[in-house]
Amino acid sequence: MTGKQKKAFWNAVQTGLIVMATLIMLVPIAWIFMAAFKSHVDVYQLKLFFRPTLENFALVFREPYNLGEKLWNSTLVALATVVIAIPIATMAAYSFSRFRLRGETVMLVTILATQFVPAVVIILPFFVMFRDVGLLDTRLGLILVNLAIVMPFAIWMIKGFIDGIPLDTEEAAMVDGSSRLQVIRNIVLPMAAPGLLTAGIFCFILAWNEFLFALILTSKDAVTLPIGLALFKAEEGDLWNLLSAAGIIIMLPMFILALMIRKFFVQGMTMGAVR
Amino acid sequence: MAEVVLKNLTKRWGGFVGVDNQSLHIADKEFLVLLGPSGCGKTTTMRMIAGLEEPSSGEIWIGERMVNDDLPKDRDVAMVFQNYGLYPHMSVFDNIAYPLKVRGTPKADIAPRVRAAAEKVELTHLLDRRPKALSGGQRQRVALARAIVRTPQVFLMDEPLSNLDAKLRVSMRAELKHLSRELQITTIYVTHDQIEAMTLADRVAVMNHGVIQQLGTPDEIYNDPANLFVAGFIGSPAMNLIDGSIREGHFVTTGGTRLTAVRAADRARVVLGVRADDLRVSEPGEGDIDVPIYAFENTGEATLLTVQWGQQRVIARGDRHLRKEQNDIVGLSLNPDHLYLFDPDTGRRLTA
Ligand SMILES: Nc1ncnc2c1ncn2[C@@H]1O[C@H](COP(=O)(O)OP(=O)(O)OP(=O)(O)O)[C@@H](O)[C@H]1O
Ligand SMILES: [Mg+2]
């Protein structure tokens, strides 16, 4: 084989492998996607051609499933988590990045270390605590829990982006007449915007998918979508068609966000310095 | 418009001294150049004046005010950073306009002033670009325009022309000189480039290891160096420094050659300094000494002769029409009016 042929051959092999891996990963999703549009009788058959129906999507929003309520809870909890987490994390990240704080390294490592504790270990104390202050089965309680989960990630992620902004740029702005707050508003935030967006989306996904805490800490009023899926276990077995429809409702925002995150992530990485 | 006074300014990082007990009085409207080798503390001095670096000790005065505790924004200075410090998310126009906007200049005034500044540095055709889409020299000009768009008390310029090509550098140098005469604003200017220093400065401060070695007009620095460091640093080619002693009133090289052109009090060890221009090249036998040529270079506007004098090599500047070959013997004579003697131990200049 010539060098050119060799290269073409390896390219073909690579492409083949990638397509295969993608297919393997996509099969469950494809299955769910199809199941969501199948009628109850069709679900257990691996038919590729069937009469699609939107009935499942209508059903899940009706009694007794009431997915709308859960969708509302999930949206509210995830959005509130992001809206609270990102500004606070940005302030923390800016301080960690730009000021010399006493015990900075210790604090940063501690923040990260909270993530090493398995959730199962701390869930009981959370339960007891929330019961005592009346936060059980409330959205506020879930928001607090989610904040605890996403903050370390958000701080570390945003700090990385702010670290990438050259100090010179900020110093120039200060000499040009900006106060520290103006520097942050006019220089740091616009330059870190792709990073903040990425971190925000990331936090949203974490909060949206959070399962364990929501399972233990909610029962009726504050139930979120992932927990809501458990409702589709009926006496006659799992209601796969409804489960799939709900699954798609959960996945849809994630798909959109994942696409966005990709775009901004690349932008955030390449924005960097101008020297 | 204001004078700038540094009183015993020191910057230490742990045990390392970046700027050492520096005192400097820069007059109102003066153009002062800080000149020195890399790492001698030029940028650090500037950053302390701008308020970006906190002095370890000492005072900084701008005008009537001690500004040690003032924020950079309250010092009313404009700075050109060594590595530009442009705002990558703003267009060139917005970069230049930023100091005006943030200081609350009326909207109507901004555009004409930005345009005027951009014109001075030949940037008008690039105002819509982002800094990322500019060459190094163009970015440097944006930084310059951003500094001159306002009328601050003091200009701080950290090697503002270092990334321009030779031709643009010459024209920008003239532009800067013109600007500084026109604007009449106190300017502190850092450079490696001696020609920039000589042409732009009212006074030059030659720095080494965080200490000002000599402060004087370009003329004084060049023709009246205070010590060996300044003598060796200023001038291209560098001043010839020849080891020897003074015996019976005349300089004697370590090789034993006696030079009657040099008269001084006897001394066991001295260094004789003589510039290439102050050595006259002649036919063998016609000068003070005869020496073989080690290398002959023609720069176009002059010729440079490196000659082997005993153990040492000495550079002389010859007429541009002179033609010699390696190993040819030439005569050299010293101009007795422009010779310098230094103490080799302290480096200090000896006055005759
Ligand atoms: N933050 C810092 N911590 C420790 N040492 C520093 C720091 N900043 C500068 N220095 C040291 O201080 C000395 C002076 O630095 P400075 O940047 O003022 O040099 P300079 O004269 O501007 O050099 P150049 O011509 O290369 O720009 C250098 O030896 C440098 O290594
Ligand atoms: Mg420097």
PDB file of N, CA, C and O in Angstrom, chain B residues 273-295:
ATOM      1  N   GLY B 273      38.484  54.389  29.296  1.00  0.00           N
ATOM      2  CA  GLY B 273      37.354  54.256  28.390  1.00  0.00           C
ATOM      3  C   GLY B 273      37.515  55.197  27.211  1.00  0.00           C
ATOM      4  O   GLY B 273      37.847  56.370  27.387  1.00  0.00           O
ATOM      5  N   VAL B 274      37.281  54.665  26.009  1.00  0.00           N
ATOM      6  CA  VAL B 274      37.356  55.514  24.827  1.00  0.00           C
ATOM      7  C   VAL B 274      36.340  55.011  23.803  1.00  0.00           C
ATOM      8  O   VAL B 274      36.212  53.820  23.559  1.00  0.00           O
ATOM      9  N   ARG B 275      35.550  55.939  23.260  1.00  0.00           N
ATOM     10  CA  ARG B 275      34.527  55.547  22.297  1.00  0.00           C
ATOM     11  C   ARG B 275      35.144  55.298  20.925  1.00  0.00           C
ATOM     12  O   ARG B 275      36.178  55.885  20.573  1.00  0.00           O
ATOM     13  N   ALA B 276      34.469  54.480  20.174  1.00  0.00           N
ATOM     14  CA  ALA B 276      34.951  54.139  18.840  1.00  0.00           C
ATOM     15  C   ALA B 276      35.138  55.395  17.992  1.00  0.00           C
ATOM     16  O   ALA B 276      36.073  55.485  17.194  1.00  0.00           O
ATOM     17  N   ASP B 277      34.246  56.384  18.202  1.00  0.00           N
ATOM     18  CA  ASP B 277      34.343  57.611  17.399  1.00  0.00           C
ATOM     19  C   ASP B 277      35.542  58.461  17.778  1.00  0.00           C
ATOM     20  O   ASP B 277      35.966  59.320  17.015  1.00  0.00           O
ATOM     21  N   ASP B 278      36.050  58.253  18.990  1.00  0.00           N
ATOM     22  CA  ASP B 278      37.162  59.088  19.455  1.00  0.00           C
ATOM     23  C   ASP B 278      38.510  58.446  19.186  1.00  0.00           C
ATOM     24  O   ASP B 278      39.541  58.911  19.664  1.00  0.00           O
ATOM     25  N   LEU B 279      38.488  57.367  18.420  1.00  0.00           N
ATOM     26  CA  LEU B 279      39.736  56.758  17.975  1.00  0.00           C
ATOM     27  C   LEU B 279      39.910  57.100  16.502  1.00  0.00           C
ATOM     28  O   LEU B 279      39.026  56.829  15.690  1.00  0.00           O
ATOM     29  N   ARG B 280      41.029  57.735  16.159  1.00  0.00           N
ATOM     30  CA  ARG B 280      41.232  58.095  14.765  1.00  0.00           C
ATOM     31  C   ARG B 280      42.081  57.021  14.098  1.00  0.00           C
ATOM     32  O   ARG B 280      43.112  56.597  14.637  1.00  0.00           O
ATOM     33  N   VAL B 281      41.604  56.569  12.949  1.00  0.00           N
ATOM     34  CA  VAL B 281      42.320  55.527  12.229  1.00  0.00           C
ATOM     35  C   VAL B 281      43.269  56.193  11.242  1.00  0.00           C
ATOM     36  O   VAL B 281      42.895  57.125  10.543  1.00  0.00           O
ATOM     37  N   SER B 282      44.542  55.729  11.192  1.00  0.00           N
ATOM     38  CA  SER B 282      45.507  56.318  10.253  1.00  0.00           C
ATOM     39  C   SER B 282      46.407  55.212   9.701  1.00  0.00           C
ATOM     40  O   SER B 282      46.227  54.037  10.007  1.00  0.00           O
ATOM     41  N   GLU B 283      47.340  55.601   8.857  1.00  0.00           N
ATOM     42  CA  GLU B 283      48.305  54.643   8.334  1.00  0.00           C
ATOM     43  C   GLU B 283      49.246  54.236   9.457  1.00  0.00           C
ATOM     44  O   GLU B 283      49.423  54.980  10.424  1.00  0.00           O
ATOM     45  N   PRO B 284      49.859  53.053   9.372  1.00  0.00           N
ATOM     46  CA  PRO B 284      50.776  52.614  10.434  1.00  0.00           C
ATOM     47  C   PRO B 284      51.864  53.656  10.667  1.00  0.00           C
ATOM     48  O   PRO B 284      52.344  54.289   9.723  1.00  0.00           O
ATOM     49  N   GLY B 285      52.238  53.872  11.902  1.00  0.00           N
ATOM     50  CA  GLY B 285      53.298  54.807  12.230  1.00  0.00           C
ATOM     51  C   GLY B 285      52.818  56.215  12.441  1.00  0.00           C
ATOM     52  O   GLY B 285      53.476  57.010  13.109  1.00  0.00           O
ATOM     53  N   GLU B 286      51.619  56.525  11.948  1.00  0.00           N
ATOM     54  CA  GLU B 286      51.140  57.899  12.074  1.00  0.00           C
ATOM     55  C   GLU B 286      50.323  58.131  13.342  1.00  0.00           C
ATOM     56  O   GLU B 286      50.072  59.275  13.719  1.00  0.00           O
ATOM     57  N   GLY B 287      49.900  57.041  14.001  1.00  0.00           N
ATOM     58  CA  GLY B 287      49.067  57.191  15.192  1.00  0.00           C
ATOM     59  C   GLY B 287      49.866  56.986  16.464  1.00  0.00           C
ATOM     60  O   GLY B 287      51.100  56.926  16.440  1.00  0.00           O
ATOM     61  N   ASP B 288      49.120  56.876  17.604  1.00  0.00           N
ATOM     62  CA  ASP B 288      49.785  56.631  18.876  1.00  0.00           C
ATOM     63  C   ASP B 288      50.295  55.202  18.950  1.00  0.00           C
ATOM     64  O   ASP B 288      51.318  54.923  19.559  1.00  0.00           O
ATOM     65  N   ILE B 289      49.541  54.278  18.349  1.00  0.00           N
ATOM     66  CA  ILE B 289      49.936  52.874  18.377  1.00  0.00           C
ATOM     67  C   ILE B 289      49.661  52.251  17.025  1.00  0.00           C
ATOM     68  O   ILE B 289      48.838  52.738  16.258  1.00  0.00           O
ATOM     69  N   ASP B 290      50.367  51.148  16.754  1.00  0.00           N
ATOM     70  CA  ASP B 290      50.080  50.362  15.553  1.00  0.00           C
ATOM     71  C   ASP B 290      49.491  49.031  15.983  1.00  0.00           C
ATOM     72  O   ASP B 290      50.050  48.358  16.853  1.00  0.00           O
ATOM     73  N   VAL B 291      48.335  48.660  15.383  1.00  0.00           N
ATOM     74  CA  VAL B 291      47.669  47.420  15.787  1.00  0.00           C
ATOM     75  C   VAL B 291      47.155  46.687  14.560  1.00  0.00           C
ATOM     76  O   VAL B 291      46.835  47.300  13.544  1.00  0.00           O
ATOM     77  N   PRO B 292      47.072  45.332  14.640  1.00  0.00           N
ATOM     78  CA  PRO B 292      46.524  44.555  13.521  1.00  0.00           C
ATOM     79  C   PRO B 292      44.995  44.520  13.564  1.00  0.00           C
ATOM     80  O   PRO B 292      44.408  44.549  14.638  1.00  0.00           O
ATOM     81  N   ILE B 293      44.364  44.459  12.402  1.00  0.00           N
ATOM     82  CA  ILE B 293      42.901  44.395  12.335  1.00  0.00           C
ATOM     83  C   ILE B 293      42.441  42.963  12.572  1.00  0.00           C
ATOM     84  O   ILE B 293      42.942  42.018  11.953  1.00  0.00           O
ATOM     85  N   TYR B 294      41.514  42.815  13.508  1.00  0.00           N
ATOM     86  CA  TYR B 294      40.953  41.497  13.815  1.00  0.00           C
ATOM     87  C   TYR B 294      39.744  41.246  12.919  1.00  0.00           C
ATOM     88  O   TYR B 294      39.526  40.144  12.442  1.00  0.00           O
ATOM     89  N   ALA B 295      38.939  42.286  12.720  1.00  0.00           N
ATOM     90  CA  ALA B 295      37.787  42.166  11.816  1.00  0.00           C
ATOM     91  C   ALA B 295      37.492  43.536  11.233  1.00  0.00           C
ATOM     92  O   ALA B 295      37.631  44.545  11.926  1.00  0.00           O
TER      93      ALA B 295
END
